[in-house]
Amino acid sequence: MRDADVVIAGHRIVDVGVGLDGDDGIDCAGSLVVPGFVDCHTHVCFGLPGMDALRVPRSARVLSAVPALRTLLRLGVTTARDAWGADAGVRLAIASGWIDGPDLQLSLRQVGTTGAIGDLWAPRTGTLDFYGDPSLPDPIFDGADAGRATVRRMVRAGADWIKVTATGSLALGTGVHDLQLTFDELAAVVDEAARRGGRRVMVHAHGARAAELSARAGAASVEHGTYLDVAAVEAMAENGTWYVPTLSVTQSDPEHAPDGAAEAHRESMRLAIGAGVRIAMGTDSPVRPYSEALWELRHLSAAGLGDAGALRAATIDAARLLGLADDRGEIAAGKRADLVVLDGTTLDCTAVDERIRRVFRNGVEVGR
């Protein structure tokens, strides 16, 4: 952290240093300027509080992304990875300037085996996949070859990432320690994704054995990882697997988290940090409201990263996970002008959302 001027031309930072000049100036004295935040795990089409995103008309799900994306952008989240729910049209709308929001990477659906949490089956009616449509293809597979076919369907529909579910759901309280697919199935998905333009795999895994399997099969990131152990974090460190802990799920309201989950999640962080596992920020919004997205920074800091580490996890390290570090994630010449101006010069992550003065995405100031 140092005093410096930042010169922007168009969408890019062209210089960083002391005593620089430009055509127009913004006085940021007494402020901390940080790179735009990167949320590696959010769901922008899951709707606002009180909306059942799995039961409303598809148009309502998509349109609910408009206020969600606006909220994230105004909080300084300038890049995000949607962890299922948004289709390629949402990404197109942002890129075309039709709606405001962070740059979006997509996974489309969470793919998995029969009976996994992405298998949306209504037992009373026998309805299969009531969520899907051609832009959100069938995510269910059994066997390695079927896994490859599922990857191909997702890529055809515009997926940047393949999201796999390896355990059940913490929110539903079911199967969090299950292992819902085989090594061969996951390895085939990872291999097929790599064959399709170098795409990578993110794995929903609460339990330790699922996280360990994910690392050994070559997944890029483990999402949640609520119940990791030494063997899991050692496998993740050995294989370069990132950890996106989504701590807000258990730490923002620990009294209402499943029994022992808040403590287990903090212990998983302690083990991961000790093993040298790389960590990137993800919020899992709207499990907690979109407006609380930056609470994840305080949880990362308190769980062992400290304030500087939490900010890195939300900027340059998150950009590295998403393959964007050459373009953004730090304030440096040549990088994209995604910037957040915070009141005060401290790194304190306790209430970052309350300190935001200005946000710039791609060199353009965001209306607040």
Short mmCIF file of C-alpha atoms in Angstrom, two decimals:
data_model
loop_
_atom_site.label_atom_id
_atom_site.label_comp_id
_atom_site.label_asym_id
_atom_site.label_seq_id
_atom_site.Cartn_x
_atom_site.Cartn_y
_atom_site.Cartn_z
CA MET A 1 0.00 0.00 0.00
CA ARG A 2 1.47 3.36 -1.05
CA ASP A 3 0.57 6.90 -2.05
CA ALA A 4 0.29 7.19 -5.82
CA ASP A 5 -1.55 8.73 -8.74
CA VAL A 6 -3.44 6.44 -11.11
CA VAL A 7 -3.82 7.57 -14.72
CA ILE A 8 -6.67 6.10 -16.77
CA ALA A 9 -7.13 6.36 -20.53
CA GLY A 10 -10.25 4.75 -21.93
CA HIS A 11 -10.74 1.37 -20.28
CA ARG A 12 -7.16 0.95 -19.09
CA ILE A 13 -4.76 2.06 -16.41
CA VAL A 14 -1.84 3.61 -18.27
CA ASP A 15 0.40 4.68 -15.39
CA VAL A 16 0.77 4.47 -11.63
CA GLY A 17 3.21 6.70 -9.77
CA VAL A 18 3.79 9.93 -7.88
CA GLY A 19 3.28 13.37 -9.41
CA LEU A 20 1.44 12.21 -12.51
CA ASP A 21 -1.01 14.42 -14.36
CA GLY A 22 -4.01 14.11 -16.64
CA ASP A 23 -6.75 16.06 -18.36
CA ASP A 24 -9.21 15.61 -15.48
CA GLY A 25 -8.57 14.74 -11.86
CA ILE A 26 -10.44 13.05 -9.03
CA ASP A 27 -9.26 13.90 -5.53
CA CYS A 28 -8.95 10.66 -3.56
CA ALA A 29 -7.00 12.13 -0.65
CA GLY A 30 -7.80 10.30 2.56
CA SER A 31 -9.08 7.30 0.60
CA LEU A 32 -7.94 3.80 -0.20
CA VAL A 33 -8.15 2.82 -3.87
CA VAL A 34 -8.39 -0.93 -4.46
CA PRO A 35 -9.01 -3.05 -7.56
CA GLY A 36 -12.57 -3.97 -8.42
CA PHE A 37 -13.74 -6.97 -6.41
CA VAL A 38 -14.15 -10.41 -7.98
CA ASP A 39 -16.87 -12.75 -6.70
CA CYS A 40 -16.02 -16.31 -7.75
CA HIS A 41 -19.29 -17.86 -6.57
CA THR A 42 -22.63 -16.12 -6.90
CA HIS A 43 -26.06 -16.84 -8.38
CA VAL A 44 -27.41 -13.75 -10.07
CA CYS A 45 -30.66 -15.35 -11.29
CA PHE A 46 -31.76 -16.85 -7.99
CA GLY A 47 -33.97 -13.92 -7.21
CA LEU A 48 -34.58 -11.53 -4.38
CA PRO A 49 -35.73 -12.51 -0.86
CA GLY A 50 -39.08 -14.29 -0.89
CA MET A 51 -38.85 -15.43 -4.51
CA ASP A 52 -38.72 -19.18 -5.17
CA ALA A 53 -36.35 -19.14 -8.11
CA LEU A 54 -37.07 -22.76 -9.00
CA ARG A 55 -40.82 -22.25 -9.31
CA VAL A 56 -41.37 -18.86 -10.95
CA PRO A 57 -41.58 -18.37 -14.74
CA ARG A 58 -38.23 -18.36 -16.48
CA SER A 59 -38.61 -14.70 -17.45
CA ALA A 60 -38.94 -13.76 -13.77
CA ARG A 61 -35.74 -15.63 -12.92
CA VAL A 62 -33.85 -13.82 -15.64
CA LEU A 63 -35.30 -10.39 -14.88
CA SER A 64 -34.50 -10.81 -11.18
CA ALA A 65 -30.84 -10.64 -12.21
CA VAL A 66 -31.19 -6.95 -13.10
CA PRO A 67 -31.40 -5.60 -9.51
CA ALA A 68 -29.01 -8.31 -8.28
CA LEU A 69 -26.32 -7.35 -10.79
CA ARG A 70 -26.83 -3.65 -10.11
CA THR A 71 -26.39 -4.24 -6.38
CA LEU A 72 -23.17 -6.19 -6.87
CA LEU A 73 -21.73 -3.59 -9.20
CA ARG A 74 -22.51 -0.72 -6.84
CA LEU A 75 -20.67 -2.64 -4.12
CA GLY A 76 -17.58 -2.66 -6.33
CA VAL A 77 -17.92 -6.23 -7.63
CA THR A 78 -16.78 -5.70 -11.21
CA THR A 79 -16.28 -9.35 -12.18
CA ALA A 80 -18.22 -12.44 -11.09
CA ARG A 81 -18.53 -16.14 -11.82
CA ASP A 82 -22.12 -17.35 -11.78
CA ALA A 83 -22.23 -20.74 -10.09
CA TRP A 84 -25.40 -21.81 -11.94
CA GLY A 85 -28.66 -20.20 -12.91
CA ALA A 86 -27.69 -17.53 -15.44
CA ASP A 87 -27.69 -18.32 -19.13
CA ALA A 88 -25.66 -16.83 -21.97
CA GLY A 89 -28.26 -14.13 -22.57
CA VAL A 90 -27.48 -12.52 -19.21
CA ARG A 91 -23.81 -12.32 -20.10
CA LEU A 92 -24.71 -10.87 -23.50
CA ALA A 93 -26.98 -8.24 -21.94
CA ILE A 94 -24.17 -7.02 -19.66
CA ALA A 95 -21.55 -7.03 -22.40
CA SER A 96 -23.90 -5.14 -24.73
CA GLY A 97 -24.67 -2.49 -22.13
CA TRP A 98 -28.39 -3.32 -21.95
CA ILE A 99 -28.15 -3.82 -18.18
CA ASP A 100 -25.55 -2.84 -15.59
CA GLY A 101 -23.50 -5.48 -13.85
CA PRO A 102 -20.14 -7.12 -13.35
CA ASP A 103 -18.45 -8.97 -16.17
CA LEU A 104 -19.89 -12.47 -15.91
CA GLN A 105 -18.41 -15.93 -16.36
CA LEU A 106 -21.02 -18.69 -16.60
CA SER A 107 -21.44 -22.30 -15.55
CA LEU A 108 -25.13 -22.48 -16.65
CA ARG A 109 -26.13 -25.53 -14.56
CA GLN A 110 -24.63 -27.60 -11.78
CA VAL A 111 -24.02 -30.97 -13.37
CA GLY A 112 -24.05 -34.23 -11.48
CA THR A 113 -25.25 -37.79 -11.27
CA THR A 114 -28.79 -39.08 -10.83
CA GLY A 115 -30.14 -37.93 -7.47
CA ALA A 116 -27.55 -35.18 -7.02
CA ILE A 117 -28.72 -31.71 -6.03
CA GLY A 118 -28.83 -30.57 -9.65
CA ASP A 119 -31.29 -33.38 -10.44
CA LEU A 120 -34.47 -31.32 -10.18
CA TRP A 121 -37.16 -33.96 -9.97
CA ALA A 122 -40.60 -33.38 -8.47
CA PRO A 123 -41.65 -36.66 -6.79
CA ARG A 124 -45.35 -35.75 -6.59
CA THR A 125 -45.68 -35.28 -10.33
CA GLY A 126 -42.66 -37.12 -11.69
CA THR A 127 -41.67 -33.96 -13.51
CA LEU A 128 -38.06 -34.02 -14.63
CA ASP A 129 -35.84 -30.94 -14.84
CA PHE A 130 -38.52 -28.31 -14.32
CA TYR A 131 -35.76 -25.68 -14.27
CA GLY A 132 -34.22 -26.30 -17.67
CA ASP A 133 -34.70 -25.06 -21.22
CA PRO A 134 -32.43 -25.09 -24.28
CA SER A 135 -30.27 -22.31 -22.83
CA LEU A 136 -29.80 -24.30 -19.58
CA PRO A 137 -29.28 -27.88 -20.81
CA ASP A 138 -29.87 -31.18 -19.02
CA PRO A 139 -27.16 -31.47 -16.33
CA ILE A 140 -27.57 -35.11 -15.27
CA PHE A 141 -25.19 -37.90 -16.23
CA ASP A 142 -24.16 -41.36 -15.05
CA GLY A 143 -20.84 -42.77 -16.18
CA ALA A 144 -17.75 -41.19 -17.69
CA ASP A 145 -18.97 -41.06 -21.29
CA ALA A 146 -22.26 -39.46 -20.25
CA GLY A 147 -20.24 -36.92 -18.24
CA ARG A 148 -18.35 -35.97 -21.39
CA ALA A 149 -21.64 -35.53 -23.25
CA THR A 150 -22.91 -33.26 -20.48
CA VAL A 151 -19.82 -31.06 -20.77
CA ARG A 152 -20.43 -30.79 -24.51
CA ARG A 153 -24.03 -29.69 -23.94
CA MET A 154 -22.92 -27.00 -21.51
CA VAL A 155 -20.19 -25.70 -23.79
CA ARG A 156 -22.60 -25.62 -26.74
CA ALA A 157 -24.92 -23.41 -24.67
CA GLY A 158 -22.12 -21.01 -23.73
CA ALA A 159 -20.61 -22.23 -20.45
CA ASP A 160 -17.24 -20.78 -19.44
CA TRP A 161 -16.94 -23.18 -16.51
CA ILE A 162 -18.31 -26.61 -15.70
CA LYS A 163 -19.78 -26.83 -12.21
CA VAL A 164 -20.05 -30.33 -10.74
CA THR A 165 -21.89 -31.32 -7.56
CA ALA A 166 -20.01 -33.93 -5.53
CA THR A 167 -22.00 -33.74 -2.27
CA GLY A 168 -25.44 -32.84 -1.05
CA SER A 169 -26.63 -29.49 0.21
CA LEU A 170 -25.79 -27.76 3.49
CA ALA A 171 -28.87 -25.56 3.13
CA LEU A 172 -31.10 -28.62 2.78
CA GLY A 173 -29.17 -30.51 5.43
CA THR A 174 -28.76 -33.60 3.27
CA GLY A 175 -25.77 -35.58 2.08
CA VAL A 176 -23.02 -33.10 2.90
CA HIS A 177 -20.56 -35.94 3.49
CA ASP A 178 -21.78 -38.06 0.59
CA LEU A 179 -19.63 -38.76 -2.44
CA GLN A 180 -22.07 -38.52 -5.31
CA LEU A 181 -19.88 -39.46 -8.26
CA THR A 182 -16.84 -41.61 -8.98
CA PHE A 183 -13.28 -40.57 -9.68
CA ASP A 184 -13.61 -41.80 -13.26
CA GLU A 185 -16.75 -39.73 -13.80
CA LEU A 186 -15.20 -36.54 -12.45
CA ALA A 187 -11.88 -37.10 -14.22
CA ALA A 188 -13.73 -37.52 -17.51
CA VAL A 189 -15.60 -34.26 -16.96
CA VAL A 190 -12.35 -32.44 -16.14
CA ASP A 191 -10.63 -33.89 -19.21
CA GLU A 192 -13.51 -33.07 -21.55
CA ALA A 193 -13.75 -29.52 -20.23
CA ALA A 194 -10.03 -29.03 -20.90
CA ARG A 195 -10.49 -30.35 -24.44
CA ARG A 196 -13.19 -27.74 -25.03
CA GLY A 197 -11.14 -24.59 -25.19
CA GLY A 198 -9.25 -25.16 -21.95
CA ARG A 199 -12.32 -24.85 -19.76
CA ARG A 200 -12.04 -25.79 -16.11
CA VAL A 201 -14.17 -27.39 -13.46
CA MET A 202 -15.49 -26.02 -10.16
CA VAL A 203 -16.84 -28.56 -7.67
CA HIS A 204 -19.56 -28.08 -5.05
CA ALA A 205 -18.10 -30.16 -2.19
CA HIS A 206 -18.91 -29.75 1.50
CA GLY A 207 -17.26 -32.94 2.74
CA ALA A 208 -13.58 -33.78 2.94
CA ARG A 209 -13.66 -36.90 0.75
CA ALA A 210 -15.41 -35.05 -2.06
CA ALA A 211 -12.88 -32.22 -1.84
CA GLU A 212 -10.00 -34.68 -1.92
CA LEU A 213 -11.46 -36.52 -4.91
CA SER A 214 -11.98 -33.20 -6.70
CA ALA A 215 -8.36 -32.22 -6.22
CA ARG A 216 -7.04 -35.59 -7.39
CA ALA A 217 -9.31 -35.54 -10.45
CA GLY A 218 -7.90 -32.16 -11.51
CA ALA A 219 -10.70 -29.74 -10.61
CA ALA A 220 -9.67 -26.09 -10.57
CA SER A 221 -11.59 -25.18 -7.41
CA VAL A 222 -13.47 -26.64 -4.47
CA GLU A 223 -16.53 -24.60 -3.53
CA HIS A 224 -17.72 -24.37 0.10
CA GLY A 225 -15.47 -27.03 1.66
CA THR A 226 -17.26 -26.79 4.99
CA TYR A 227 -15.84 -30.00 6.47
CA LEU A 228 -12.26 -30.32 5.20
CA ASP A 229 -9.58 -32.39 6.91
CA VAL A 230 -5.82 -32.76 6.65
CA ALA A 231 -5.94 -35.27 3.80
CA ALA A 232 -8.27 -33.03 1.79
CA VAL A 233 -6.23 -29.85 2.13
CA GLU A 234 -2.99 -31.70 1.42
CA ALA A 235 -4.50 -33.05 -1.81
CA MET A 236 -5.71 -29.57 -2.73
CA ALA A 237 -2.29 -28.03 -2.09
CA GLU A 238 -0.51 -30.80 -3.98
CA ASN A 239 -2.73 -30.43 -7.04
CA GLY A 240 -3.00 -26.62 -7.05
CA THR A 241 -6.74 -26.72 -6.35
CA TRP A 242 -8.23 -23.41 -5.26
CA TYR A 243 -10.55 -23.08 -2.29
CA VAL A 244 -13.62 -20.83 -2.56
CA PRO A 245 -15.01 -21.18 0.97
CA THR A 246 -18.17 -19.02 0.73
CA LEU A 247 -17.90 -18.37 4.47
CA SER A 248 -20.93 -16.08 4.51
CA VAL A 249 -23.15 -19.17 4.37
CA THR A 250 -22.13 -20.22 7.89
CA GLN A 251 -20.52 -17.11 9.40
CA SER A 252 -23.01 -14.28 8.71
CA ASP A 253 -25.67 -15.90 10.91
CA PRO A 254 -23.89 -18.74 12.73
CA GLU A 255 -26.72 -19.35 15.18
CA HIS A 256 -28.93 -20.50 12.32
CA ALA A 257 -26.28 -22.55 10.51
CA PRO A 258 -26.49 -26.35 10.81
CA ASP A 259 -25.09 -27.66 14.10
CA GLY A 260 -21.32 -27.33 14.17
CA ALA A 261 -21.07 -25.98 10.63
CA ALA A 262 -19.76 -22.52 11.57
CA GLU A 263 -16.95 -23.97 13.69
CA ALA A 264 -16.13 -26.65 11.13
CA HIS A 265 -15.93 -24.06 8.36
CA ARG A 266 -13.44 -21.96 10.33
CA GLU A 267 -11.38 -25.07 11.05
CA SER A 268 -11.39 -25.90 7.32
CA MET A 269 -9.98 -22.43 6.63
CA ARG A 270 -7.29 -22.91 9.27
CA LEU A 271 -6.26 -26.22 7.73
CA ALA A 272 -6.30 -24.83 4.17
CA ILE A 273 -4.21 -21.79 5.08
CA GLY A 274 -1.75 -23.98 6.95
CA ALA A 275 -1.38 -26.29 3.95
CA GLY A 276 -0.79 -23.39 1.55
CA VAL A 277 -4.03 -23.82 -0.40
CA ARG A 278 -4.83 -20.80 -2.56
CA ILE A 279 -8.05 -19.04 -1.56
CA ALA A 280 -10.41 -16.86 -3.62
CA MET A 281 -13.52 -14.98 -2.57
CA GLY A 282 -17.00 -16.29 -3.32
CA THR A 283 -20.22 -15.26 -1.59
CA ASP A 284 -22.86 -17.80 -2.66
CA SER A 285 -25.37 -14.94 -2.82
CA PRO A 286 -28.31 -14.92 -2.43
CA VAL A 287 -28.00 -17.53 0.32
CA ARG A 288 -27.20 -14.27 2.06
CA PRO A 289 -28.58 -11.12 0.37
CA TYR A 290 -26.66 -9.60 -2.53
CA SER A 291 -26.34 -6.44 -0.45
CA GLU A 292 -24.17 -8.40 2.02
CA ALA A 293 -21.70 -9.62 -0.62
CA LEU A 294 -18.74 -7.75 0.89
CA TRP A 295 -19.35 -9.30 4.31
CA GLU A 296 -17.33 -12.18 2.87
CA LEU A 297 -14.22 -10.01 3.25
CA ARG A 298 -14.66 -9.69 7.00
CA HIS A 299 -15.21 -13.44 7.31
CA LEU A 300 -12.09 -14.26 5.27
CA SER A 301 -10.07 -11.87 7.40
CA ALA A 302 -11.38 -13.26 10.69
CA ALA A 303 -10.89 -16.86 9.55
CA GLY A 304 -7.15 -16.39 9.21
CA LEU A 305 -6.31 -14.44 6.07
CA GLY A 306 -6.16 -11.06 7.81
CA ASP A 307 -7.31 -7.88 6.10
CA ALA A 308 -4.60 -7.79 3.43
CA GLY A 309 -5.12 -11.46 2.63
CA ALA A 310 -8.87 -11.04 2.39
CA LEU A 311 -8.49 -8.15 -0.05
CA ARG A 312 -6.08 -10.24 -2.14
CA ALA A 313 -8.56 -13.12 -2.15
CA ALA A 314 -11.19 -10.73 -3.50
CA THR A 315 -9.00 -9.12 -6.16
CA ILE A 316 -5.78 -10.49 -7.69
CA ASP A 317 -6.13 -14.03 -6.34
CA ALA A 318 -9.75 -14.29 -7.48
CA ALA A 319 -8.68 -12.96 -10.89
CA ARG A 320 -6.01 -15.67 -11.03
CA LEU A 321 -8.57 -18.40 -10.39
CA LEU A 322 -10.78 -17.05 -13.17
CA GLY A 323 -7.85 -16.81 -15.59
CA LEU A 324 -8.08 -13.01 -15.72
CA ALA A 325 -4.98 -11.89 -13.82
CA ASP A 326 -3.31 -10.58 -16.98
CA ASP A 327 -6.23 -8.19 -17.43
CA ARG A 328 -7.45 -7.13 -13.97
CA GLY A 329 -7.22 -7.72 -10.24
CA GLU A 330 -4.53 -5.18 -9.40
CA ILE A 331 -3.78 -1.51 -9.93
CA ALA A 332 -1.02 -1.62 -12.52
CA ALA A 333 -0.28 -0.13 -15.93
CA GLY A 334 -1.99 -2.06 -18.68
CA LYS A 335 -4.66 -3.55 -16.46
CA ARG A 336 -8.34 -2.80 -16.84
CA ALA A 337 -9.55 0.25 -14.94
CA ASP A 338 -11.76 -1.54 -12.43
CA LEU A 339 -11.35 0.50 -9.25
CA VAL A 340 -13.10 1.02 -5.92
CA VAL A 341 -12.51 4.14 -3.81
CA LEU A 342 -12.98 3.54 -0.07
CA ASP A 343 -13.26 6.09 2.71
CA GLY A 344 -10.18 6.04 4.93
CA THR A 345 -6.79 4.53 4.24
CA THR A 346 -7.01 1.46 6.49
CA LEU A 347 -7.20 -2.09 5.12
CA ASP A 348 -9.84 -2.93 7.73
CA CYS A 349 -12.39 -5.33 6.19
CA THR A 350 -14.97 -5.10 8.97
CA ALA A 351 -17.42 -2.92 7.02
CA VAL A 352 -16.05 -2.39 3.51
CA ASP A 353 -19.55 -1.94 2.10
CA GLU A 354 -20.06 1.13 4.29
CA ARG A 355 -16.82 2.76 3.07
CA ILE A 356 -17.47 2.79 -0.67
CA ARG A 357 -17.25 6.26 -2.21
CA ARG A 358 -16.90 5.55 -5.92
CA VAL A 359 -16.76 2.55 -8.24
CA PHE A 360 -15.24 2.39 -11.72
CA ARG A 361 -15.83 -0.52 -14.09
CA ASN A 362 -13.82 -0.62 -17.27
CA GLY A 363 -12.84 3.01 -16.77
CA VAL A 364 -16.41 4.27 -16.42
CA GLU A 365 -17.82 5.44 -13.11
CA VAL A 366 -20.78 3.44 -11.82
CA GLY A 367 -23.80 5.46 -10.72
CA ARG A 368 -24.54 4.95 -7.03
#
